[in-house]
Coordinates of C-alpha atoms and ligand atoms in Angstrom, one line a residue:
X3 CA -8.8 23.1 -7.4
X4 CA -6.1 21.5 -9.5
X5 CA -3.2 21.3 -6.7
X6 CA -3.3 21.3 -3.1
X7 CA 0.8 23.0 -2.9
X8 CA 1.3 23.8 -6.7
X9 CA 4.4 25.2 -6.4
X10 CA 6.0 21.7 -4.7
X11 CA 3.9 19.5 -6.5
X12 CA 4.9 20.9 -10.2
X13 CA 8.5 21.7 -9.3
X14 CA 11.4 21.3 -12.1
X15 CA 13.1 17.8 -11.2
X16 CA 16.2 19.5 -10.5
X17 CA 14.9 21.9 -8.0
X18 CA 13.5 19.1 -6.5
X19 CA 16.3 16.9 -6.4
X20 CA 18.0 19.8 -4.5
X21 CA 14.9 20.6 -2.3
X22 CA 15.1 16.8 -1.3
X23 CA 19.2 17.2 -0.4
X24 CA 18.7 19.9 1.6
X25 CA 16.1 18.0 3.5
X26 CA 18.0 15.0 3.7
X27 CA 21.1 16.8 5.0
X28 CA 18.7 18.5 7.9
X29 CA 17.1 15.2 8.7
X30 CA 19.9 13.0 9.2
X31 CA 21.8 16.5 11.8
X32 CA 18.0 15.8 13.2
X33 CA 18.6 12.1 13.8
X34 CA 22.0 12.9 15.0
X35 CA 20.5 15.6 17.7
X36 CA 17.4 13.8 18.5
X37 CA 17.4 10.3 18.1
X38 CA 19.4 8.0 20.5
X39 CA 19.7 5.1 18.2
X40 CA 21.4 7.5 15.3
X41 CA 23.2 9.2 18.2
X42 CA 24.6 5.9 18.7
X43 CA 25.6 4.7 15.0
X44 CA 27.1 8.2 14.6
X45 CA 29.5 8.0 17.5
X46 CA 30.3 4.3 17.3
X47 CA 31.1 4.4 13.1
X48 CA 32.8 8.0 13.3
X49 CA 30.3 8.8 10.5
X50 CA 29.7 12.8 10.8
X51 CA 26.4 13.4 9.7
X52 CA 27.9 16.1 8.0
X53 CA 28.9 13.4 5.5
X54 CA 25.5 12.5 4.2
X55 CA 25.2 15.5 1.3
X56 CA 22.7 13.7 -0.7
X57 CA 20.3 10.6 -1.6
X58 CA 23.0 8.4 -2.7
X59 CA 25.1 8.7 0.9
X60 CA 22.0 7.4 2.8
X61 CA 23.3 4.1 1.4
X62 CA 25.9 4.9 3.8
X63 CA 23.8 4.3 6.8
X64 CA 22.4 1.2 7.9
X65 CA 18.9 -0.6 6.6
X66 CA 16.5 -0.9 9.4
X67 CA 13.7 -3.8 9.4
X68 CA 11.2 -4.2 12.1
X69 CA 13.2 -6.5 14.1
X70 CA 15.6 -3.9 14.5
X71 CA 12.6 -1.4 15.8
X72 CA 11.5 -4.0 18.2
X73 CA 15.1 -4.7 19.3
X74 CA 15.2 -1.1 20.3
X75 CA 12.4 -0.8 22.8
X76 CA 11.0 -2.0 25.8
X77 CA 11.6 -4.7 27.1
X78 CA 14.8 -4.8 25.0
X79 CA 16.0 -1.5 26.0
X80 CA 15.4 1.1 28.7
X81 CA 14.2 3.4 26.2
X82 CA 12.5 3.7 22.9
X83 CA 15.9 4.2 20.9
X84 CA 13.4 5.4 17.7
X85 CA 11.8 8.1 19.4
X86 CA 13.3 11.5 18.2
X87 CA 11.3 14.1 20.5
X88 CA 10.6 14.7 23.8
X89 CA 7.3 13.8 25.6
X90 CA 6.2 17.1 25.4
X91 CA 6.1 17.0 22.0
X92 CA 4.8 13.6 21.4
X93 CA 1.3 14.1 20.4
X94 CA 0.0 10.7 19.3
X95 CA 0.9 7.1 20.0
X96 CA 0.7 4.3 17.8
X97 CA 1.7 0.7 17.5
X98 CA 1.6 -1.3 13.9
X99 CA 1.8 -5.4 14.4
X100 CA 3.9 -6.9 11.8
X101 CA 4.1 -10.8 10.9
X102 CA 5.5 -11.8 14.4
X103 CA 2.9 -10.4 16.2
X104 CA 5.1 -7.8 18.9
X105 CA 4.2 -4.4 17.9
X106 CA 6.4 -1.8 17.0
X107 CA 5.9 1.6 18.7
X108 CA 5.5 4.4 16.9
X109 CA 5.7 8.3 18.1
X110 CA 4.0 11.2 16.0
X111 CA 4.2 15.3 16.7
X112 CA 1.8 17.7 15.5
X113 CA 4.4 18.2 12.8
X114 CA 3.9 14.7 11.4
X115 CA 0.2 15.0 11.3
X116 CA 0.4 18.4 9.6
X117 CA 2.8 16.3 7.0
X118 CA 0.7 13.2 6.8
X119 CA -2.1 15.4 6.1
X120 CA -0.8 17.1 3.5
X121 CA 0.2 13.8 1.3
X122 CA -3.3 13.1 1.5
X123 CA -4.9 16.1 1.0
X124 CA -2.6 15.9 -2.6
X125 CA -3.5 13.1 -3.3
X126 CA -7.9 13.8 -2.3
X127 CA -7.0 16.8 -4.8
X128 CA -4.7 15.0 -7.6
X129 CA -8.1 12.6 -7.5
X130 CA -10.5 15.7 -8.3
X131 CA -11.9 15.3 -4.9
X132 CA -12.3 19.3 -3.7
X133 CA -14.7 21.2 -1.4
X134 CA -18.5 19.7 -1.7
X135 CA -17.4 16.1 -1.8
X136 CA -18.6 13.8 0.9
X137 CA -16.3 11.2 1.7
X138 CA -17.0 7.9 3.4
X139 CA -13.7 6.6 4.9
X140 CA -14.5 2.7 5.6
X141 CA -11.0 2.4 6.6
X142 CA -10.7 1.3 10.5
X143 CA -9.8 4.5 13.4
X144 CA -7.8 3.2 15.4
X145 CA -3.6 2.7 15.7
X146 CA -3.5 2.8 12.2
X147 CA -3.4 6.5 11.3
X148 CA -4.6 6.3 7.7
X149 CA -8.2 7.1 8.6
X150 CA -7.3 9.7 11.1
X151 CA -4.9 11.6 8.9
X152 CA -7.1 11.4 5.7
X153 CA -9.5 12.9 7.9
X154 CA -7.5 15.6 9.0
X155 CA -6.1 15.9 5.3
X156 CA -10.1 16.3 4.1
X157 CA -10.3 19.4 6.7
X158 CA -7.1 21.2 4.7
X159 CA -8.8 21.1 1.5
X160 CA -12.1 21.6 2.8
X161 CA -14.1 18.2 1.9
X162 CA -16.6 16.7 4.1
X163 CA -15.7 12.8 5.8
X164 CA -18.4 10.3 6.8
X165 CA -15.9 8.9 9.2
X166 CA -17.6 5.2 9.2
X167 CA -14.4 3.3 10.1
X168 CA -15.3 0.4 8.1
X169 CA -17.8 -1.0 4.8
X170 CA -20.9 -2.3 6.6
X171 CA -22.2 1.1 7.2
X172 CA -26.3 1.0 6.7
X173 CA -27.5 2.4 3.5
X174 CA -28.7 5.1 4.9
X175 CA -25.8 6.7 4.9
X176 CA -26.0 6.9 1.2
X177 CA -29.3 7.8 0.8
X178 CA -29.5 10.7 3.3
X179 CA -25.7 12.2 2.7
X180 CA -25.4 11.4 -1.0
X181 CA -21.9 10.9 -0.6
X182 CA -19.3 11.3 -3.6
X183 CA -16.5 9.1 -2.7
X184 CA -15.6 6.1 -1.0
X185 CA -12.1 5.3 0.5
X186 CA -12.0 1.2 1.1
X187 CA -10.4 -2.2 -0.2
X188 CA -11.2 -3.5 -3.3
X189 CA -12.9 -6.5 -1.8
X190 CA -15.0 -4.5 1.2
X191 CA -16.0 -1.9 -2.0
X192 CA -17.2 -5.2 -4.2
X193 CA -19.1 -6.5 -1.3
X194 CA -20.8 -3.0 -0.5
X195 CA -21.8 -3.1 -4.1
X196 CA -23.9 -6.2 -3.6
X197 CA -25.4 -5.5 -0.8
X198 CA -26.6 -1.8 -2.1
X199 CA -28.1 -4.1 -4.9
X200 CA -29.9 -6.6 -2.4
X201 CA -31.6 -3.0 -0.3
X202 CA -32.3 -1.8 -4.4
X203 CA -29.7 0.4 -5.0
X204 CA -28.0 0.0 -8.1
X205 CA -24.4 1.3 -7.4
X206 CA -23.7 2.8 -11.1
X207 CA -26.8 5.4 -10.1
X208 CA -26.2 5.8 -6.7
X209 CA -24.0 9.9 -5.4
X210 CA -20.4 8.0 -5.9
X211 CA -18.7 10.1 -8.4
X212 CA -14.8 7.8 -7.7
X213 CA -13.6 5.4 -5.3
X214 CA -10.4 5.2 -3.3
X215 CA -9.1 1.7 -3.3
X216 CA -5.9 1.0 -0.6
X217 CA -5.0 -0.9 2.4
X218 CA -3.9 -3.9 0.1
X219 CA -2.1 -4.1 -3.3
X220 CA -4.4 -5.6 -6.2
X221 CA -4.3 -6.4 -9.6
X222 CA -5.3 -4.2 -12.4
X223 CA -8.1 -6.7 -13.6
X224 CA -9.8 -6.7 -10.0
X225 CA -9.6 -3.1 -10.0
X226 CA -11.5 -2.6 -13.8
X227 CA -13.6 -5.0 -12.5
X228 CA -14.6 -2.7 -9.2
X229 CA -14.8 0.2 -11.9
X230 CA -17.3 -2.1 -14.0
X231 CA -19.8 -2.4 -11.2
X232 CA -19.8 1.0 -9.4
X233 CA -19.6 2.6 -13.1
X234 CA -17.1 5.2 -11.5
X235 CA -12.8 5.4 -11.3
X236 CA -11.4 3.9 -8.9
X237 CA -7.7 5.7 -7.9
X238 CA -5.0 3.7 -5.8
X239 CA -3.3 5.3 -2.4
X240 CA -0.5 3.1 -0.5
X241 CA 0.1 4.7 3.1
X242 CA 1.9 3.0 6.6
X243 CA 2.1 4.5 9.4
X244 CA 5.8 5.1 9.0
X245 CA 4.5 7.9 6.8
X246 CA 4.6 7.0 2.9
X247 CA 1.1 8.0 1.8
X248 CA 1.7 7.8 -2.3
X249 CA -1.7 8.5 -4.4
X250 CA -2.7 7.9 -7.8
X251 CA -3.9 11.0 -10.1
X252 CA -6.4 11.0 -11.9
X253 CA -4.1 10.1 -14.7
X254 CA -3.4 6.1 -13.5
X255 CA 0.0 6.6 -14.5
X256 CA 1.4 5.2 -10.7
X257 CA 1.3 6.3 -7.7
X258 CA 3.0 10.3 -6.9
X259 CA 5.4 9.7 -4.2
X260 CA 5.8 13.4 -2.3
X261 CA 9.3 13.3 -2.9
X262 CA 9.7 16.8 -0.6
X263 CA 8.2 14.9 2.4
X264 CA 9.7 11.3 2.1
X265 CA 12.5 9.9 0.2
X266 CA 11.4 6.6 -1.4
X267 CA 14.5 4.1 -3.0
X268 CA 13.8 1.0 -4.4
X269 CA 16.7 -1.5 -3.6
X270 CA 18.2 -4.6 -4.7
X271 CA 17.0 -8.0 -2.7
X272 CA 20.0 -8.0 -1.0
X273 CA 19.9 -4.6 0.5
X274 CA 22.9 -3.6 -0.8
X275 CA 22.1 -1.1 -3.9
X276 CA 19.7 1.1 -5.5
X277 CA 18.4 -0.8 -8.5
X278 CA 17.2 1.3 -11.7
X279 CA 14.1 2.6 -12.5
X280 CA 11.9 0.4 -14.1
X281 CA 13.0 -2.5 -12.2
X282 CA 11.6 -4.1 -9.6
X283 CA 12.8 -4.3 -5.9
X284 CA 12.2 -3.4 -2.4
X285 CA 11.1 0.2 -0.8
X286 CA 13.2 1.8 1.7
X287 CA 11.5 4.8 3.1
X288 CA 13.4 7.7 4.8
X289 CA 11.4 10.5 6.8
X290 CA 12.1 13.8 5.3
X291 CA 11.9 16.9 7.5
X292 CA 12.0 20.2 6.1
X293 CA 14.6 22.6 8.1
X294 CA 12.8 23.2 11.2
X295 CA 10.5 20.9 11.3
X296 CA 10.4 17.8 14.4
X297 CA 9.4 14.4 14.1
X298 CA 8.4 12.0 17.0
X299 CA 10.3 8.7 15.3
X300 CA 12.8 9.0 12.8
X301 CA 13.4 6.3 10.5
X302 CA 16.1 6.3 7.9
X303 CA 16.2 3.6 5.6
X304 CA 13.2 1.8 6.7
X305 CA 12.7 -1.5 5.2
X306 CA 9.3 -2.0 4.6
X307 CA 8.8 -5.4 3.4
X308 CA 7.1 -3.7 -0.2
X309 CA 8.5 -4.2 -3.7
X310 CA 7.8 -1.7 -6.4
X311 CA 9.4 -0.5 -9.2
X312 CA 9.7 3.5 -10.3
X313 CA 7.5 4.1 -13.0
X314 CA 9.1 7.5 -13.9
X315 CA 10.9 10.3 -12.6
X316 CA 9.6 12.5 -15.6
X317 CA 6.9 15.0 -15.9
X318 CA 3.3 13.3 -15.5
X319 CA 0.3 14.2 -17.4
X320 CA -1.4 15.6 -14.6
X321 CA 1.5 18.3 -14.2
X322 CA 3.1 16.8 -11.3
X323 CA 6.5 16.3 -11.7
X324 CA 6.9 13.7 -8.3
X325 CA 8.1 10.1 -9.1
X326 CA 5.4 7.6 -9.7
X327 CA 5.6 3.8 -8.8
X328 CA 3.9 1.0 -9.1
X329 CA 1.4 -0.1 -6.8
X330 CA 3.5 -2.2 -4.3
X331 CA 3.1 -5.5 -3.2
X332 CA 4.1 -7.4 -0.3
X333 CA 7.2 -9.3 -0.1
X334 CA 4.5 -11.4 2.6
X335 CA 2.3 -12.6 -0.2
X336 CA 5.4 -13.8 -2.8
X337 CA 6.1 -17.5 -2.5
X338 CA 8.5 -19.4 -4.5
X339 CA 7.9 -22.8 -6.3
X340 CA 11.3 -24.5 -8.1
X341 CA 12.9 -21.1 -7.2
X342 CA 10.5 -19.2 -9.3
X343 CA 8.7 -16.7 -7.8
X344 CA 4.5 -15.2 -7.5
X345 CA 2.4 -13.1 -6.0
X346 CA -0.8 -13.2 -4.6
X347 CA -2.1 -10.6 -6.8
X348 CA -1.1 -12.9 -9.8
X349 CA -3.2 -15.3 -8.3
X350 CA -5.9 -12.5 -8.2
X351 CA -5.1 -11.0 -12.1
X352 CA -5.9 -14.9 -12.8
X353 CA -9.3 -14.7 -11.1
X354 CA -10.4 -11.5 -12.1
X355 CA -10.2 -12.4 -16.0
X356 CA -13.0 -11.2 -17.3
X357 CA -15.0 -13.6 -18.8
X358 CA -14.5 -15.3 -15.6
X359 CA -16.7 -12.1 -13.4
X360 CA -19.6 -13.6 -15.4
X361 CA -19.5 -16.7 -12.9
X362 CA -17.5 -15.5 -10.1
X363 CA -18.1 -12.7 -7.0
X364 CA -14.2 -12.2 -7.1
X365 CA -13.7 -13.7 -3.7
X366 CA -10.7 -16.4 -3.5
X367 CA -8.4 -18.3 -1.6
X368 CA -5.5 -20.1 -2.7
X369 CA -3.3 -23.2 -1.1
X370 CA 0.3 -24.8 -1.5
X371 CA 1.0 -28.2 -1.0
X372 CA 3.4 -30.0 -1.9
X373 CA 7.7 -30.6 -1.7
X374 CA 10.8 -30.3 -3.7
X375 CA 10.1 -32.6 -5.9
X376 CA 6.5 -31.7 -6.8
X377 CA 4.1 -28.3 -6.0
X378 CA 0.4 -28.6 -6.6
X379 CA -1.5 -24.6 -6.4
X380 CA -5.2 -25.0 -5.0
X381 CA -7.3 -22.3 -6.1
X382 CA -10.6 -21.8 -4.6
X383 CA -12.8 -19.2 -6.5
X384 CA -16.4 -18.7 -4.7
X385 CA -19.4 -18.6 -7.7
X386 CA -22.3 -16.7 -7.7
X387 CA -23.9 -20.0 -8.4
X388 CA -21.9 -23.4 -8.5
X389 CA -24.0 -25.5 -10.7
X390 CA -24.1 -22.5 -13.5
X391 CA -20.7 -21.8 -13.3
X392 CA -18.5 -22.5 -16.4
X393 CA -15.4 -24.6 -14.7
X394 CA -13.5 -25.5 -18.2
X395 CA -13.4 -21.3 -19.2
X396 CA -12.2 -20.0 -15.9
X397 CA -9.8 -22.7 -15.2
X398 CA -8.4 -21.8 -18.6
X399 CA -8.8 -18.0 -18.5
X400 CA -6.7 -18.5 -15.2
X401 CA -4.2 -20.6 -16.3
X402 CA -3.5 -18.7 -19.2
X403 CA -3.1 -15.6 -17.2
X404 CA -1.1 -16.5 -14.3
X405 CA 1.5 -18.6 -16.7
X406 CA 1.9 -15.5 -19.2
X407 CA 4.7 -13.9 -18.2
X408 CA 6.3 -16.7 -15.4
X409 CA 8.4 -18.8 -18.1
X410 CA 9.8 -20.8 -15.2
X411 CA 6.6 -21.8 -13.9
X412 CA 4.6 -22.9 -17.2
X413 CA 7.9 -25.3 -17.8
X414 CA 7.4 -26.7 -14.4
X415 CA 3.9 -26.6 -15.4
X416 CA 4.3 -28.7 -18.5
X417 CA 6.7 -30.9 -16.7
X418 CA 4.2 -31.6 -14.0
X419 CA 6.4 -30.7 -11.3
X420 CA 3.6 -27.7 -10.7
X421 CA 0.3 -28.3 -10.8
X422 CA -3.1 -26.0 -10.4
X423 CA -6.0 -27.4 -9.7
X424 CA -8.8 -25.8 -8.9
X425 CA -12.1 -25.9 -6.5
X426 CA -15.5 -23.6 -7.5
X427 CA -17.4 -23.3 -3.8
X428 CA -20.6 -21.7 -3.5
X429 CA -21.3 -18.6 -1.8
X430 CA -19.7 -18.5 1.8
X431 CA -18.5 -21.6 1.1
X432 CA -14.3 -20.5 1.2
X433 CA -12.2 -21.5 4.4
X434 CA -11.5 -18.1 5.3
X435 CA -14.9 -17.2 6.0
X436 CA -14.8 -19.3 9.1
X437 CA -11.7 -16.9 10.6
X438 CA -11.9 -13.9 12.0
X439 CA -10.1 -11.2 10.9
X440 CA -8.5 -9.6 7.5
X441 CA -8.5 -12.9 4.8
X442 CA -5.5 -14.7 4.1
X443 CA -5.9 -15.7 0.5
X444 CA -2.2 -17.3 -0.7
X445 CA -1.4 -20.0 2.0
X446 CA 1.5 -21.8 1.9
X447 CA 1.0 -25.4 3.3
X448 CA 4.4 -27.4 2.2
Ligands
ZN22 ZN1 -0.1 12.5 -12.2

């Protein structure tokens, strides 16, 4: 199988472009018919939303956040002003917790798990995945509907799920099922790796043919590095529940955004514009519905807290002619020191050097003190065995990595108004271990 919906996937860009009008145009009449909070904006602005003709006029309409989601439901309002379907069509119910803690609700028809589906079964195909693969998905069923919608994307294209929910499955699994793919983190797939080597099972020998690596954004180096030790590619998917679902093909080149099924723009910090491709900025997502189609929650111009930038709008190698981005990262994770700002996947590039993997399991945690005047970076990286562990070449494997392209912070660096210092635990030994829950590995303490 080479493409799950050839004839979308490989469309000319300008048959596309108008494919994706067209859908915009019945999407935002949907919002205007179905949605009470669009209902609203329409009549209060005067806005027809036989205005909106194409991509560009969605700039017209306002940027939605999660606060504005939360300020639209109970207990803020009688209804859910979101919602864009009766009950009767609603067929699943989810809720996604953001930063602050008070869930957003979320409403999905058959129609949206019949779309969902089919981004992932794209992407499962653009992967070479196909019928006769056995996939274990290790990310968690629950109100999160990656799991459930990859699985449901598996039946369309006719591959087998171990539906395990998360990494700690026994190793059984993999030596009864032989199973050809894995769909996890980069961190749960490094620590399944060691532990198939502690039962002796060496994972470059072991069924996996490819992994799928999602859930969090992570640096190039941590991801050769997770190629390195299950001798297999590993391909990227980014997915929320507000529908993205973008997958790497088997050519890396970014990830396919499908472009027919949700409009993606990348905009300025301020909100306020589109910025070119090939620079970075924030992801706005808008639902697209093809003519016909219902959804249960209809965003337009969702802010959703990730930055990217578009990698291309041409023709990829693969034969897809759907934009690519960049894997995204969260605008959660970027901190600023003397105005200058990083990520916590810089952080990880500078860990995952690798010389460094010689000394190091991967796992780290990372710490800012400090004020105004003076910012000191703690990184803690967790060795295989402390007293082998060779400090002077990681520390400056690290600091030579995460200074490379941040001018701004190796001047503050040589001024001494930032300093990194660095911590080598042994194994178990980082402070996130003792929480429960996902890891928190850039903390800001100043
Ligand atoms: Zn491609």
């Amino acid at each position: 199988m080479e493409y799950y919906n050839e004839d979308i996937e490989t469309l000319q860009r300008e048959e596309l472009d108008a494919l994706v009008d067209d859908n915009i145009r019945y999407t935002v009449r949907y919002a205007y018919e179905n949605s009470p909070f669009y209902r609203k904006w329409f009549d209060k602005t005067g806005v027809s939303p036989s205005d909106v003709k194409n991509h560009e006029d969605l700039r017209e309409l306002p940027i939605i956040s999660g606060s504005v989601i939360r300020e639209k439901q109970p207990p803020e309002t009688k209804d859910f002003e979101f919602k864009s379907s009766s009950w009767a069509d609603v067929f699943t119910i989810h809720e996604t917790s953001g930063t602050s803690g008070v869930p957003k609700s979320f409403f999905l028809t058959w129609d949206d798990w019949e779309r969902y589906a089919e981004k992932y079964a794209r992407a499962f195909v653009s992967q070479n995945f196909g019928p006769g693969d056995r996939v274990v998905v290790c990310a968690s069923y629950g109100m999160n509907v990656g799991a459930n919608t990859m699985t449901f994307g598996a039946h369309k294209m006719g591959m087998s799920i171990i539906p395990e929910g998360k990494c700690t499955f026994p190793v059984r699994i993999i030596n009864n099922y032989k199973p050809t793919g894995i769909v996890g983190s980069v961190f749960k797939l490094l620590r399944l790796a060691k532990r198939l080597e502690l039962e002796g099972i060496t994972p470059q020998e072991s069924s996996i043919e490819r992994l799928i690596a999602g859930g969090e954004s992570f640096s190039e180096e941590s991801r050769s590095y997770l190629e390195e030790v299950w001798g297999v590619p590993v391909y990227n998917t980014y997915g929320s529940t507000e529908g993205t679902m973008c997958g790497e093909c088997t050519k890396k080149l970014g990830l396919h955004v499908p472009e027919d099924m949700v409009h993606l723009d990348v905009y300025n910090p301020n909100l306020e514009n589109f910025v070119n491709d090939g620079e970075c900025g924030r992801i706005v997502l808008t639902t697209l519905l093809p003519p016909g189609g219902k959804t249960g929650n209809l965003l337009i111009n969702y802010d959703t807290d990730d930055t990217t930038v578009v990698v291309s709008r041409e023709k990829c190698k693969c034969g897809r002619t759907h934009m690519r981005i960049m894997n995204p990262q969260r605008e959660a994770e970027t901190v600023f020191v003397g105005g200058f700002p990083f990520n916590r996947v810089d952080v990880e590039q500078g860990v995952f050097q690798r010389e460094n993997m010689e000394y190091l399991t991967g796992e780290y945690e990372a710490f800012l003190y400090g004020d105004d005047e003076e910012t000191t970076l703690r990184v803690r990286m967790e060795c295989k065995n402390a007293p082998d562990c060779d400090r002077d070449t990681i520390e400056d494997n690290f600091i030579k990595s995460f200074l490379k392209y941040k001018p701004g912070l190796l001047q503050a660096h040589i001024d001494g108004t930032f300093n990194i210092i660095f911590d080598f635990p042994e194994p178990e030994g980082l402070e996130f271990y003792k929480i429960k829950g996902r890891p928190k590995r850039l903390v800001d303490r100043r």
